[in-house]
Amino acid sequence: MEENNAAEKQLNFLEEIIESGLKDGTYTSIQTRFPPEPNGYLHIGHAKSICINFGLAKKYGGKTNLRFDDTNPVKEDTEYVDSIQEDIHWLGFDWAEKHYASDYFEQLYEWAELLIQKGLAYVDDQTLDQIREGRGTVTTPGKNSPYRDRSVEENLDLFRRMRAGEFPDGAKVLRAKIDMAHPNMMFRDPIMYRILHAHHHRTGDKWCIYPMYDYAHGQSDSIEHITHSICTLEFDIHRPLYDWFIEQLGIWPSHQYEFARLNINYTVMSKRKLLQLVKENYVTGWDDPRMPTICGFRRRGYTPESIKAFCDRIGVAKRDNIIDYSLLEFSLREHLNKVAQRRMAVLDPVKVVIDNYPEGQTEMLTAVNNPECEADGTRQVPFGRELWIEREDFMEVAPKKYFRMAIGQEVRLRYAYFVTAQSVEKDAEGNITCIHCTYDPATRGGDAPDGRKVKGTIHWAPDDVEEGHTFLENLNPNSLKVVTAKCEPSLGTQTSPSAQFPDGIERYQFERMGYFCSDRDSTPDHLVFNRTCTLKDSWAKIK
RNA sequence: UGUCCUAUGGUGUAAUGGUAGCACAUCAGAUUUUGGUUCUGCUUGUCUAGGUUCGAAUCCUGGUAGGACAACCA
């Protein structure tokens, strides 16, 4: 008990902040939010943020809102708002309230007029380049705009006319009046509104001025009484401005906290780059199984549980990090090992003939569905004189420590018999086309009554009259590899997915080969599986 | 030659002035009708130089290294 308490005491820095605020009465419950911009699909990095925001609220009995940060109509689309909601639900989270920053446009506008009246905002007529130049650099101060000292009346009039659509895009902006020499660039009269005659996915053509992130985010948090506005490190420098708007407006004070974003080695985690992969057709879509998007991982066969377990393991801190991809795979295998039923499929088949097995005979053998879950029971697999094994499971001459099939080396065909290879047939190029074996009828099921052992057990698939009716889409990190495989018939007859997978995606372990899931392109006549990941392979290291 | 953030094994993450722990990875062994799973064990770490203290990963100062900020993006 004490040990458990000690373990629970190991809090991340956000949990510490929350607990101390709860303890000193700063707030009695917490409110978080997940604030995606609907300009792309969610990726594994967003999963971390989702787990933090929803997870923290759940842990401390608070609530989490979903808020679309839709302040830039030219990049946003309803396709993205739909996919984002689907992905959050698939991960197993649900929001207390759903909002859009665009719901607050009117309020934001009124607050902008208030700031103008307080002499804290002005309309600037400078061009984009002039503004950029006037801002200075990180090491040199900026210069005041010649329009900086317009009267409150003139600013109000101009701003209203901006809203009324009297000016073209880029003609004017509304700026906060702070300090053009401030060492934090964010304070050098940041732009609050720009003119954009663009159709918004929710507000249509109602507006032609749109607020900038810095002018919208904190106030949106404030409106929703977000106690902990959690974002990534690059917004750290925005926090003083976030606080400034809230203070000048005198509104409910939300507070922002920053954590280090997720990086995974070998993994592209930039929305912009992922968009490019899709737009330029390097991949088949946002849900291409090679994409690190949530829908990509879903199609690839990852489970929500494994992604959440991963997010749990990586922790939350403020230092930059690069997580080993192997940690993601570990979390995946950990879950799938427990719940995925086993099947046998031969991805790179070579023919085997058991010469002393009666011609024309077939028999049914019993195979365990999941050794990790007895309740999953068993299934029957047809066995006959001719069958298929993996090409890499045979060598004419076995090197040291090679325990698979070789001439004269007895191996077990899983759940079937001990067999010994005797000879091979080859084609003109010298490729093996058929392996001739003998079997020991006394070893039915895979055990020898005389107690003798074999070093290796290999999987196999029965000979199939319908040539190549099963396909496998086999995923490599950098390429799409499609192979035609042989598999046991039970795979084709599966009609209802395991209760373990409420998302309706069938997932299996193909013994000794890896975890695979049915692809949405799969049909009863033409099964398509995606390889989710391989099994750990200690033989590959020995080789 | 600015402001801010960060620095603990290979990778992450704890230790909140008192024995540097956990996970992944790696390596070795045991078990195994999956070279899977499971189990056991090993190796590897406080950026640096001072200071405070009985005692510093932790507090202070300087250095070094990495990162963020100069969109009318979020």
Coordinates of C-alpha atoms (C1' of nucleotides) in Angstrom, one line a residue:
Chain A
M1 CA 0.0 0.0 0.0
E2 CA 2.7 2.4 0.9
E3 CA 4.6 1.5 -2.2
N4 CA 1.5 2.3 -4.3
N5 CA 1.2 5.6 -2.7
A6 CA 4.8 6.3 -3.4
A7 CA 4.3 5.4 -7.0
E8 CA 1.3 7.7 -7.3
K9 CA 3.3 10.5 -5.8
Q10 CA 5.5 10.6 -8.9
L11 CA 3.7 13.4 -10.7
N12 CA 4.6 15.2 -13.8
F13 CA 4.9 18.9 -13.6
L14 CA 1.4 19.6 -14.8
E15 CA -0.1 17.3 -12.2
E16 CA 2.0 19.1 -9.6
I17 CA 0.6 22.5 -10.7
I18 CA -2.9 21.1 -10.7
E19 CA -2.6 19.5 -7.3
S20 CA -1.1 22.6 -5.7
G21 CA -3.9 24.8 -7.2
L22 CA -6.5 22.4 -6.0
K23 CA -4.9 22.3 -2.5
D24 CA -4.6 26.1 -2.1
G25 CA -8.1 26.7 -3.4
T26 CA -7.2 28.6 -6.6
Y27 CA -9.8 26.4 -8.2
T28 CA -12.0 23.6 -7.0
S29 CA -12.1 21.6 -10.3
I30 CA -10.2 21.8 -13.5
Q31 CA -11.2 22.6 -17.0
T32 CA -9.0 21.8 -20.0
R33 CA -9.4 22.0 -23.7
F34 CA -8.1 20.4 -26.9
P35 CA -7.8 23.2 -29.5
P36 CA -6.9 21.9 -32.9
E37 CA -7.0 24.0 -36.0
P38 CA -9.1 22.2 -38.6
N39 CA -6.4 22.5 -41.3
G40 CA -5.2 18.9 -41.4
Y41 CA -5.6 15.5 -39.8
L42 CA -4.5 14.6 -36.3
H43 CA -1.2 12.8 -35.9
I44 CA 0.5 10.9 -33.1
G45 CA 1.8 14.1 -31.6
H46 CA -1.8 15.3 -31.2
A47 CA -2.5 12.0 -29.5
K48 CA -0.1 13.1 -26.8
S49 CA -1.8 16.4 -26.3
I50 CA -5.2 14.7 -26.3
C51 CA -4.1 12.2 -23.7
I52 CA -2.7 15.0 -21.6
N53 CA -5.8 17.3 -21.8
F54 CA -8.4 14.6 -21.5
G55 CA -6.4 12.5 -19.2
L56 CA -5.7 15.3 -16.7
A57 CA -9.3 16.3 -16.5
K58 CA -10.3 12.7 -16.0
K59 CA -7.8 12.1 -13.3
Y60 CA -8.9 15.2 -11.3
G61 CA -12.6 15.0 -12.0
G62 CA -12.6 17.9 -14.4
K63 CA -13.8 18.5 -17.9
T64 CA -12.3 18.9 -21.3
N65 CA -13.7 20.9 -24.2
L66 CA -13.0 20.4 -27.9
R67 CA -12.5 23.8 -29.5
F68 CA -11.7 24.2 -33.1
D69 CA -9.3 27.1 -33.5
D70 CA -10.7 28.2 -36.8
T71 CA -9.5 31.8 -37.2
N72 CA -7.9 31.3 -40.6
P73 CA -10.5 30.5 -43.2
V74 CA -8.1 30.1 -46.1
K75 CA -6.6 27.0 -44.6
E76 CA -9.5 25.3 -42.9
D77 CA -12.1 22.9 -44.0
T78 CA -15.0 20.9 -42.6
E79 CA -13.3 17.7 -43.8
Y80 CA -10.8 18.3 -41.1
V81 CA -13.3 19.1 -38.4
D82 CA -15.0 15.8 -39.1
S83 CA -11.9 13.7 -39.1
I84 CA -10.6 15.3 -35.9
Q85 CA -13.8 14.4 -34.0
E86 CA -13.7 10.8 -35.4
D87 CA -10.1 10.4 -34.3
I88 CA -10.7 11.7 -30.8
H89 CA -13.6 9.3 -30.4
W90 CA -11.7 6.4 -31.8
L91 CA -9.0 7.0 -29.2
G92 CA -11.7 6.7 -26.6
F93 CA -12.3 10.3 -25.4
D94 CA -15.3 12.5 -25.4
W95 CA -15.6 16.2 -24.8
A96 CA -17.8 18.0 -22.4
E97 CA -18.6 20.8 -24.8
K98 CA -17.7 21.5 -28.4
H99 CA -16.9 25.0 -29.4
Y100 CA -15.4 27.0 -32.3
A101 CA -13.3 30.0 -31.9
S102 CA -15.5 31.4 -34.7
D103 CA -18.4 31.3 -32.2
Y104 CA -16.6 34.0 -30.4
F105 CA -16.0 36.4 -33.3
E106 CA -18.6 38.9 -32.2
Q107 CA -17.3 39.0 -28.6
L108 CA -13.8 39.3 -29.8
Y109 CA -14.7 42.2 -32.1
E110 CA -16.4 44.0 -29.2
W111 CA -13.3 43.5 -27.1
A112 CA -11.2 44.9 -29.9
E113 CA -13.3 48.1 -29.9
L114 CA -12.8 48.2 -26.1
L115 CA -9.0 48.1 -26.5
I116 CA -9.2 50.8 -29.2
Q117 CA -11.2 53.0 -26.8
K118 CA -8.6 52.4 -24.1
G119 CA -5.9 53.6 -26.5
L120 CA -4.4 50.1 -26.6
A121 CA -5.0 49.3 -30.3
Y122 CA -4.7 51.1 -33.6
V123 CA -5.3 50.6 -37.2
D124 CA -2.1 50.4 -39.3
D125 CA -2.1 51.2 -43.0
Q126 CA 1.5 50.0 -43.6
T127 CA 2.1 47.2 -46.1
L128 CA 3.1 43.7 -45.0
D129 CA 6.7 44.5 -45.8
Q130 CA 6.7 47.8 -43.9
I131 CA 5.3 46.1 -40.9
R132 CA 7.8 43.4 -41.1
E133 CA 10.7 45.8 -41.4
G134 CA 9.4 48.0 -38.7
R135 CA 9.3 45.1 -36.3
G136 CA 13.1 45.0 -36.1
T137 CA 14.9 41.8 -35.3
V138 CA 15.5 39.7 -32.2
T139 CA 18.6 41.8 -31.5
T140 CA 17.5 45.2 -32.7
P141 CA 14.5 47.2 -31.6
G142 CA 11.6 48.0 -34.0
K143 CA 10.3 51.4 -35.1
N144 CA 6.9 52.9 -34.4
S145 CA 4.4 52.9 -37.3
P146 CA 3.6 56.4 -38.6
Y147 CA -0.1 55.4 -38.0
R148 CA 0.5 54.5 -34.4
D149 CA -0.8 57.7 -32.9
R150 CA -4.2 58.0 -34.6
S151 CA -7.0 59.2 -32.4
V152 CA -9.4 56.8 -30.8
E153 CA -12.2 58.1 -33.0
E154 CA -10.2 57.6 -36.2
N155 CA -9.2 54.1 -35.2
L156 CA -12.8 53.2 -34.3
D157 CA -14.1 54.5 -37.5
L158 CA -11.4 52.7 -39.6
F159 CA -11.8 49.4 -37.7
R160 CA -15.6 49.5 -38.3
R161 CA -15.1 50.2 -41.9
M162 CA -12.6 47.3 -42.0
R163 CA -15.4 45.1 -40.7
A164 CA -17.8 46.6 -43.2
G165 CA -15.7 45.5 -46.1
E166 CA -14.6 48.9 -47.3
F167 CA -10.9 47.8 -47.7
P168 CA -9.2 45.1 -49.8
D169 CA -7.1 42.3 -48.3
G170 CA -3.9 43.5 -46.8
A171 CA -4.8 47.2 -46.9
K172 CA -5.0 47.6 -43.1
V173 CA -4.6 45.7 -39.9
L174 CA -5.5 46.3 -36.3
R175 CA -2.6 46.2 -34.0
A176 CA -2.2 46.2 -30.2
K177 CA -0.2 49.2 -29.0
I178 CA 2.4 47.9 -26.7
D179 CA 6.1 48.5 -27.2
M180 CA 8.1 48.4 -30.5
A181 CA 11.4 48.0 -28.6
H182 CA 10.3 45.2 -26.4
P183 CA 12.9 42.4 -26.1
N184 CA 10.1 39.8 -26.6
M185 CA 9.1 40.1 -30.2
M186 CA 5.5 39.2 -29.3
F187 CA 5.1 42.6 -27.7
R188 CA 6.1 44.7 -30.7
D189 CA 2.6 45.8 -31.5
P190 CA 1.2 42.4 -32.5
I191 CA -1.4 42.2 -35.2
M192 CA -4.9 41.5 -33.8
Y193 CA -7.0 41.5 -37.0
R194 CA -6.3 41.2 -40.7
I195 CA -8.6 41.7 -43.6
L196 CA -9.5 38.5 -45.4
H197 CA -12.3 38.4 -47.9
A198 CA -12.5 34.7 -47.6
H199 CA -15.4 32.2 -47.1
H200 CA -15.3 30.7 -43.6
H201 CA -16.4 27.0 -43.2
R202 CA -18.8 28.1 -40.4
T203 CA -19.4 31.8 -40.6
G204 CA -19.6 31.9 -44.4
D205 CA -19.2 35.4 -45.7
K206 CA -20.3 37.2 -42.5
W207 CA -16.8 38.4 -41.7
C208 CA -14.0 39.8 -43.8
I209 CA -11.8 40.5 -40.9
Y210 CA -10.4 37.6 -38.8
P211 CA -8.6 37.6 -35.5
M212 CA -5.1 36.3 -35.2
Y213 CA -4.2 33.4 -32.9
D214 CA -2.8 35.6 -30.1
Y215 CA -5.9 37.7 -30.0
A216 CA -8.3 34.8 -30.1
H217 CA -6.8 31.9 -28.1
G218 CA -6.5 33.3 -24.6
Q219 CA -9.9 35.0 -24.7
S220 CA -11.5 31.9 -26.0
D221 CA -10.0 30.0 -23.0
S222 CA -11.3 32.8 -20.8
I223 CA -14.8 32.5 -22.1
E224 CA -14.8 28.8 -21.4
H225 CA -13.1 29.2 -18.0
I226 CA -10.3 27.0 -19.0
T227 CA -8.2 26.6 -15.8
H228 CA -5.3 25.0 -17.6
S229 CA -4.6 26.0 -21.1
I230 CA -2.0 23.4 -22.0
C231 CA 0.0 23.8 -25.2
T232 CA 3.5 23.0 -26.6
L233 CA 6.7 24.7 -25.9
E234 CA 6.8 27.0 -28.9
F235 CA 4.0 29.0 -27.4
D236 CA 6.0 29.7 -24.2
I237 CA 7.0 33.1 -25.7
H238 CA 3.4 33.9 -26.3
R239 CA 2.3 33.5 -22.7
P240 CA 3.1 37.1 -21.6
L241 CA 0.9 38.3 -24.5
Y242 CA -1.7 35.8 -23.6
D243 CA -1.8 37.2 -20.1
W244 CA -1.6 40.8 -21.4
F245 CA -4.9 40.6 -23.4
I246 CA -6.7 39.0 -20.5
E247 CA -5.4 41.6 -18.1
Q248 CA -6.2 44.6 -20.3
L249 CA -9.7 43.3 -21.0
G250 CA -10.2 42.5 -17.3
I251 CA -11.7 39.1 -18.1
W252 CA -11.6 35.7 -16.4
P253 CA -7.9 34.7 -16.1
S254 CA -7.0 31.5 -17.8
H255 CA -3.5 30.4 -17.5
Q256 CA -1.2 28.8 -20.1
Y257 CA 1.2 26.0 -19.4
E258 CA 3.7 24.5 -21.9
F259 CA 5.1 21.0 -22.4
A260 CA 7.5 19.6 -24.9
R261 CA 6.0 18.2 -28.1
L262 CA 6.4 14.6 -29.1
N263 CA 9.1 13.6 -31.5
I264 CA 9.7 10.1 -32.6
N265 CA 12.7 9.0 -34.6
Y266 CA 12.2 8.3 -38.2
T267 CA 8.8 9.9 -38.0
V268 CA 7.5 13.0 -39.8
M269 CA 5.6 15.0 -37.2
S270 CA 4.8 18.2 -39.1
K271 CA 1.3 19.0 -40.2
R272 CA 2.7 20.9 -43.2
K273 CA 4.9 18.1 -44.4
L274 CA 2.2 15.5 -43.9
L275 CA -0.1 17.7 -46.0
Q276 CA 2.5 17.8 -48.7
L277 CA 2.8 14.0 -48.7
V278 CA -0.9 13.8 -49.3
K279 CA -1.3 16.6 -51.8
E280 CA 1.6 15.5 -53.9
N281 CA 0.5 11.9 -53.8
Y282 CA 3.5 10.4 -52.1
V283 CA 0.9 8.4 -50.1
T284 CA -2.6 7.3 -50.9
G285 CA -4.2 9.6 -48.4
W286 CA -4.2 10.8 -44.8
D287 CA -5.1 7.3 -43.7
D288 CA -2.3 5.6 -45.7
P289 CA -0.9 3.0 -43.3
R290 CA 2.5 4.6 -43.6
M291 CA 1.3 7.9 -42.2
P292 CA 1.9 8.8 -38.6
T293 CA -1.7 10.2 -38.5
I294 CA -4.1 8.7 -36.0
C295 CA -6.2 7.4 -38.9
G296 CA -3.1 6.1 -40.5
F297 CA -2.2 4.1 -37.4
R298 CA -5.8 3.0 -37.2
R299 CA -5.8 1.6 -40.7
R300 CA -2.4 0.0 -40.0
G301 CA -3.9 -1.9 -37.1
Y302 CA -2.8 0.0 -34.1
T303 CA -5.2 0.0 -31.2
P304 CA -6.4 3.0 -29.2
E305 CA -5.2 1.2 -26.1
S306 CA -1.7 0.8 -27.4
I307 CA -1.5 4.5 -28.4
K308 CA -2.7 5.6 -25.0
A309 CA -0.3 3.3 -23.2
F310 CA 2.5 4.8 -25.3
C311 CA 1.4 8.3 -24.4
D312 CA 1.4 7.3 -20.8
R313 CA 5.0 5.9 -21.0
I314 CA 6.6 8.9 -22.7
G315 CA 5.8 11.2 -19.8
V316 CA 5.2 14.9 -19.8
A317 CA 8.1 17.4 -19.3
K318 CA 9.6 20.6 -20.8
R319 CA 12.8 19.3 -22.3
D320 CA 13.0 18.5 -26.0
N321 CA 12.8 14.7 -26.6
I322 CA 13.1 12.1 -29.3
I323 CA 11.3 8.9 -28.4
D324 CA 12.4 5.6 -29.8
Y325 CA 10.0 4.2 -32.2
S326 CA 10.5 0.9 -30.4
L327 CA 8.6 2.2 -27.5
L328 CA 5.5 2.6 -29.7
E329 CA 5.9 -0.9 -31.1
F330 CA 6.4 -2.2 -27.6
S331 CA 3.1 -0.7 -26.5
L332 CA 1.4 -2.1 -29.6
R333 CA 2.8 -5.7 -29.2
E334 CA 2.0 -5.6 -25.5
H335 CA -1.7 -5.1 -26.2
L336 CA -2.0 -7.2 -29.4
N337 CA -0.2 -10.1 -27.8
K338 CA -2.9 -10.3 -25.2
V339 CA -5.9 -9.9 -27.5
A340 CA -5.1 -10.9 -31.1
Q341 CA -6.0 -14.4 -32.2
R342 CA -3.4 -16.4 -33.9
R343 CA -3.6 -17.7 -37.4
M344 CA -1.1 -19.2 -39.9
A345 CA -0.3 -17.4 -43.1
V346 CA 2.6 -18.0 -45.4
L347 CA 3.8 -14.7 -46.9
D348 CA 6.5 -16.1 -49.3
P349 CA 5.3 -19.6 -50.0
V350 CA 7.2 -22.6 -51.2
K351 CA 5.5 -25.9 -51.9
V352 CA 6.0 -28.9 -49.7
V353 CA 5.0 -32.5 -50.5
I354 CA 4.9 -35.1 -47.8
D355 CA 5.7 -38.2 -49.8
N356 CA 4.6 -40.8 -47.3
Y357 CA 1.3 -39.1 -46.5
P358 CA -1.6 -40.9 -48.2
E359 CA -2.6 -39.4 -51.4
G360 CA -6.0 -37.7 -51.5
Q361 CA -6.3 -37.7 -47.7
T362 CA -7.0 -34.7 -45.6
E363 CA -7.6 -34.4 -41.9
M364 CA -8.5 -31.6 -39.4
L365 CA -6.1 -30.6 -36.8
T366 CA -6.7 -28.5 -33.7
A367 CA -5.0 -25.1 -33.3
V368 CA -5.1 -22.8 -30.3
N369 CA -6.5 -19.4 -31.0
N370 CA -4.6 -17.5 -28.4
P371 CA -2.2 -19.0 -25.9
E372 CA -2.6 -15.8 -23.9
C373 CA -6.4 -16.2 -23.6
E374 CA -7.8 -19.6 -23.0
A375 CA -11.4 -18.4 -23.5
D376 CA -10.6 -17.8 -27.2
G377 CA -10.7 -21.6 -27.7
T378 CA -9.5 -23.5 -30.6
R379 CA -10.1 -23.9 -34.3
Q380 CA -9.7 -26.6 -37.0
V381 CA -7.1 -26.4 -39.7
P382 CA -7.1 -28.8 -42.7
F383 CA -3.9 -30.8 -43.3
G384 CA -3.0 -32.8 -46.4
R385 CA -0.2 -34.2 -48.4
E386 CA 0.7 -30.9 -50.1
L387 CA 1.1 -27.6 -48.3
W388 CA 3.1 -24.4 -48.1
I389 CA 5.8 -23.1 -45.9
E390 CA 7.8 -19.9 -45.7
R391 CA 10.6 -19.8 -48.2
E392 CA 13.0 -18.5 -45.5
D393 CA 12.1 -21.5 -43.3
F394 CA 14.0 -23.9 -45.5
M395 CA 17.7 -24.3 -46.3
E396 CA 19.3 -27.2 -48.1
V397 CA 22.2 -27.1 -45.7
A398 CA 21.4 -25.8 -42.2
P399 CA 24.1 -23.5 -40.7
K400 CA 24.8 -23.7 -37.1
K401 CA 21.9 -22.5 -35.0
Y402 CA 19.5 -22.8 -37.9
F403 CA 16.6 -24.7 -36.4
R404 CA 14.2 -24.7 -39.3
M405 CA 13.7 -27.1 -42.1
A406 CA 16.8 -28.5 -43.9
I407 CA 17.6 -31.7 -45.6
G408 CA 17.7 -34.4 -42.9
Q409 CA 16.7 -32.0 -40.1
E410 CA 13.5 -32.8 -38.4
V411 CA 11.1 -29.9 -37.5
R412 CA 7.6 -29.6 -36.2
L413 CA 4.8 -28.2 -38.4
R414 CA 2.8 -26.3 -35.9
Y415 CA -0.1 -28.2 -34.5
A416 CA 0.5 -31.0 -37.1
Y417 CA 3.4 -33.4 -37.4
F418 CA 7.2 -33.8 -37.2
V419 CA 8.5 -33.8 -40.8
T420 CA 12.0 -34.3 -42.3
A421 CA 13.0 -32.8 -45.6
Q422 CA 14.5 -35.4 -48.0
S423 CA 15.0 -33.7 -51.4
V424 CA 14.2 -30.6 -53.4
E425 CA 13.1 -29.8 -57.0
K426 CA 14.5 -26.8 -58.7
D427 CA 13.7 -24.8 -61.8
A428 CA 16.1 -23.9 -64.6
E429 CA 17.4 -20.9 -62.6
G430 CA 18.1 -23.1 -59.6
N431 CA 15.2 -21.8 -57.5
I432 CA 13.6 -24.3 -55.2
T433 CA 10.1 -25.2 -56.5
C434 CA 9.2 -28.0 -54.2
I435 CA 10.5 -29.7 -51.1
H436 CA 9.9 -33.4 -50.5
C437 CA 9.5 -34.5 -46.9
T438 CA 8.5 -37.5 -44.9
Y439 CA 6.4 -37.3 -41.8
D440 CA 6.1 -39.3 -38.6
P441 CA 2.4 -40.3 -38.2
A442 CA 2.9 -40.9 -34.5
T443 CA 3.6 -37.1 -33.9
R444 CA 0.0 -36.0 -34.8
G445 CA -0.7 -32.7 -33.0
G446 CA 3.0 -32.0 -32.7
D447 CA 4.2 -34.2 -29.8
A448 CA 6.3 -37.3 -30.2
P449 CA 5.2 -40.2 -28.0
D450 CA 8.8 -41.3 -27.6
G451 CA 9.6 -37.9 -26.1
R452 CA 12.0 -36.8 -28.7
K453 CA 12.4 -33.1 -29.2
V454 CA 12.8 -30.9 -32.3
K455 CA 14.6 -27.5 -32.2
G456 CA 12.2 -25.8 -34.5
T457 CA 8.5 -25.3 -35.1
I458 CA 7.4 -23.6 -38.3
H459 CA 4.0 -22.4 -39.5
W460 CA 2.4 -23.6 -42.7
A461 CA -0.7 -23.2 -44.8
P462 CA -2.8 -25.9 -46.5
D463 CA -2.7 -26.3 -50.2
D464 CA -5.4 -24.2 -51.6
V465 CA -7.4 -25.0 -54.8
E466 CA -8.1 -21.3 -55.4
E467 CA -4.7 -20.2 -56.3
G468 CA -3.6 -17.0 -54.5
H469 CA -6.9 -15.9 -53.2
T470 CA -5.3 -14.1 -50.4
F471 CA -3.3 -11.0 -50.6
L472 CA -1.2 -9.1 -48.1
E473 CA -0.4 -5.5 -48.3
N474 CA 2.9 -5.5 -46.6
L475 CA 4.2 -2.3 -45.2
N476 CA 7.8 -1.1 -45.2
P477 CA 8.9 2.2 -43.7
N478 CA 9.6 3.7 -47.1
S479 CA 7.7 1.7 -49.5
L480 CA 4.6 -0.2 -50.1
K481 CA 5.1 -3.9 -50.7
V482 CA 2.3 -6.1 -51.8
V483 CA 2.7 -9.9 -51.6
T484 CA 0.4 -12.8 -52.3
A485 CA 0.2 -15.2 -49.5
K486 CA -1.2 -18.5 -48.5
C487 CA -3.3 -18.8 -45.4
E488 CA -5.5 -21.1 -43.5
P489 CA -9.2 -21.1 -44.5
S490 CA -10.5 -19.8 -41.2
L491 CA -9.3 -16.4 -42.1
G492 CA -11.7 -16.1 -45.0
T493 CA -14.6 -17.3 -43.0
Q494 CA -14.3 -14.9 -40.1
T495 CA -17.5 -12.9 -40.2
S496 CA -17.6 -11.1 -36.9
P497 CA -14.6 -9.3 -35.5
S498 CA -13.3 -10.2 -32.1
A499 CA -15.1 -8.5 -29.2
Q500 CA -11.7 -7.2 -28.3
F501 CA -11.8 -4.8 -31.2
P502 CA -14.9 -2.5 -31.0
D503 CA -13.7 -0.4 -33.9
G504 CA -14.6 -3.3 -36.2
I505 CA -11.1 -3.9 -37.4
E506 CA -10.0 -7.6 -37.4
R507 CA -6.6 -8.0 -36.0
Y508 CA -4.5 -11.2 -36.0
Q509 CA -1.1 -12.5 -35.2
F510 CA 0.1 -14.5 -38.1
E511 CA 2.3 -16.8 -36.1
R512 CA 6.0 -16.1 -36.4
M513 CA 5.3 -13.3 -38.9
G514 CA 3.7 -10.4 -37.1
Y515 CA 0.5 -8.7 -36.4
F516 CA -1.9 -8.0 -39.3
C517 CA -5.2 -6.3 -39.6
S518 CA -7.9 -6.5 -42.3
D519 CA -7.8 -3.5 -44.6
R520 CA -11.0 -1.7 -45.6
D521 CA -10.3 -2.8 -49.2
S522 CA -10.7 -6.4 -48.1
T523 CA -13.5 -8.5 -49.7
P524 CA -14.6 -12.1 -49.0
D525 CA -13.0 -13.2 -52.3
H526 CA -10.0 -11.1 -52.0
L527 CA -8.6 -10.6 -48.5
V528 CA -6.3 -7.7 -47.8
F529 CA -4.3 -7.4 -44.7
N530 CA -2.0 -4.6 -43.6
R531 CA 1.0 -5.6 -41.6
T532 CA 0.8 -3.7 -38.3
C533 CA 4.2 -4.7 -37.1
T534 CA 6.5 -7.7 -37.0
L535 CA 7.1 -9.9 -34.0
K536 CA 10.3 -9.4 -32.2
D537 CA 12.8 -11.5 -34.0
S538 CA 15.8 -12.7 -32.0
W539 CA 16.8 -15.0 -35.0
A540 CA 17.3 -12.0 -37.2
K541 CA 19.9 -10.7 -34.8
I542 CA 21.8 -14.1 -34.8
K543 CA 21.8 -14.1 -38.6
Chain B
rU1 C1' 25.6 39.8 -30.3
rG2 C1' 18.4 40.4 -27.2
rU3 C1' 14.4 37.8 -24.4
rC4 C1' 12.6 33.2 -22.8
rC5 C1' 12.9 27.7 -22.0
rU6 C1' 15.8 23.3 -21.1
rA7 C1' 20.1 20.1 -19.4
rU8 C1' 19.8 12.7 -15.1
rG9 C1' 22.3 5.7 -18.6
rG10 C1' 21.7 4.6 -25.8
rU11 C1' 16.2 6.8 -25.5
rG12 C1' 12.5 8.6 -22.3
rU13 C1' 11.1 9.7 -17.3
rA14 C1' 11.3 9.8 -11.5
rA15 C1' 13.9 11.2 -7.1
rU16 C1' 10.9 18.3 -4.5
rG17 C1' 18.3 19.2 0.6
rG18 C1' 19.3 12.7 2.9
rU19 C1' 20.8 5.2 -0.4
rA20 C1' 20.1 8.1 -8.1
rG21 C1' 14.8 4.5 -9.2
rC22 C1' 11.4 2.8 -13.4
rA23 C1' 10.3 1.8 -18.6
rC24 C1' 12.1 1.0 -23.6
rA25 C1' 16.5 -0.6 -26.0
rU26 C1' 21.0 -3.7 -25.5
rC27 C1' 23.5 -8.1 -23.8
rA28 C1' 23.5 -12.9 -21.0
rG29 C1' 20.6 -17.0 -19.1
rA30 C1' 15.9 -20.1 -18.0
rU31 C1' 11.1 -21.7 -19.9
rU32 C1' 8.6 -22.4 -24.5
rU33 C1' 4.5 -26.8 -30.0
rU34 C1' 5.5 -19.0 -32.3
rG35 C1' 13.6 -17.9 -32.6
rG36 C1' 6.8 -14.9 -30.0
rU37 C1' 5.2 -14.5 -24.8
rU38 C1' 6.9 -15.1 -19.8
rC39 C1' 10.9 -15.1 -16.0
rU40 C1' 15.9 -14.0 -14.1
rG41 C1' 20.3 -11.3 -14.3
rC42 C1' 24.3 -7.8 -16.3
rU43 C1' 26.1 -3.2 -18.3
rU44 C1' 25.4 2.0 -18.8
rG45 C1' 23.7 8.3 -16.0
rU46 C1' 23.2 13.6 -12.6
rC47 C1' 26.7 19.1 -18.9
rU48 C1' 30.9 22.1 -16.5
rA49 C1' 33.5 25.3 -12.8
rG50 C1' 32.8 27.5 -8.3
rG51 C1' 29.6 28.6 -3.9
rU52 C1' 25.9 27.5 0.3
rU53 C1' 25.3 23.1 3.5
rC54 C1' 26.9 18.0 8.2
rG55 C1' 25.0 16.5 3.4
rA56 C1' 23.5 19.0 -3.5
rA57 C1' 20.7 15.7 -9.4
rU58 C1' 18.0 19.2 -6.3
rC59 C1' 19.5 25.8 -3.8
rC60 C1' 22.9 30.2 -5.7
rU61 C1' 26.6 32.3 -9.4
rG62 C1' 29.4 32.0 -13.9
rG63 C1' 30.3 29.1 -18.2
rU64 C1' 28.9 25.4 -22.0
rA65 C1' 25.3 22.9 -25.0
rG66 C1' 20.4 22.4 -27.2
rG67 C1' 15.7 24.7 -28.4
rA68 C1' 11.9 28.8 -29.2
rC69 C1' 10.8 33.9 -30.9
rA70 C1' 11.9 38.4 -36.2
rA71 C1' 3.7 34.9 -40.9
rC72 C1' -1.4 39.8 -42.1
rC73 C1' -0.1 30.8 -39.7
rA74 C1' -1.7 28.2 -35.4

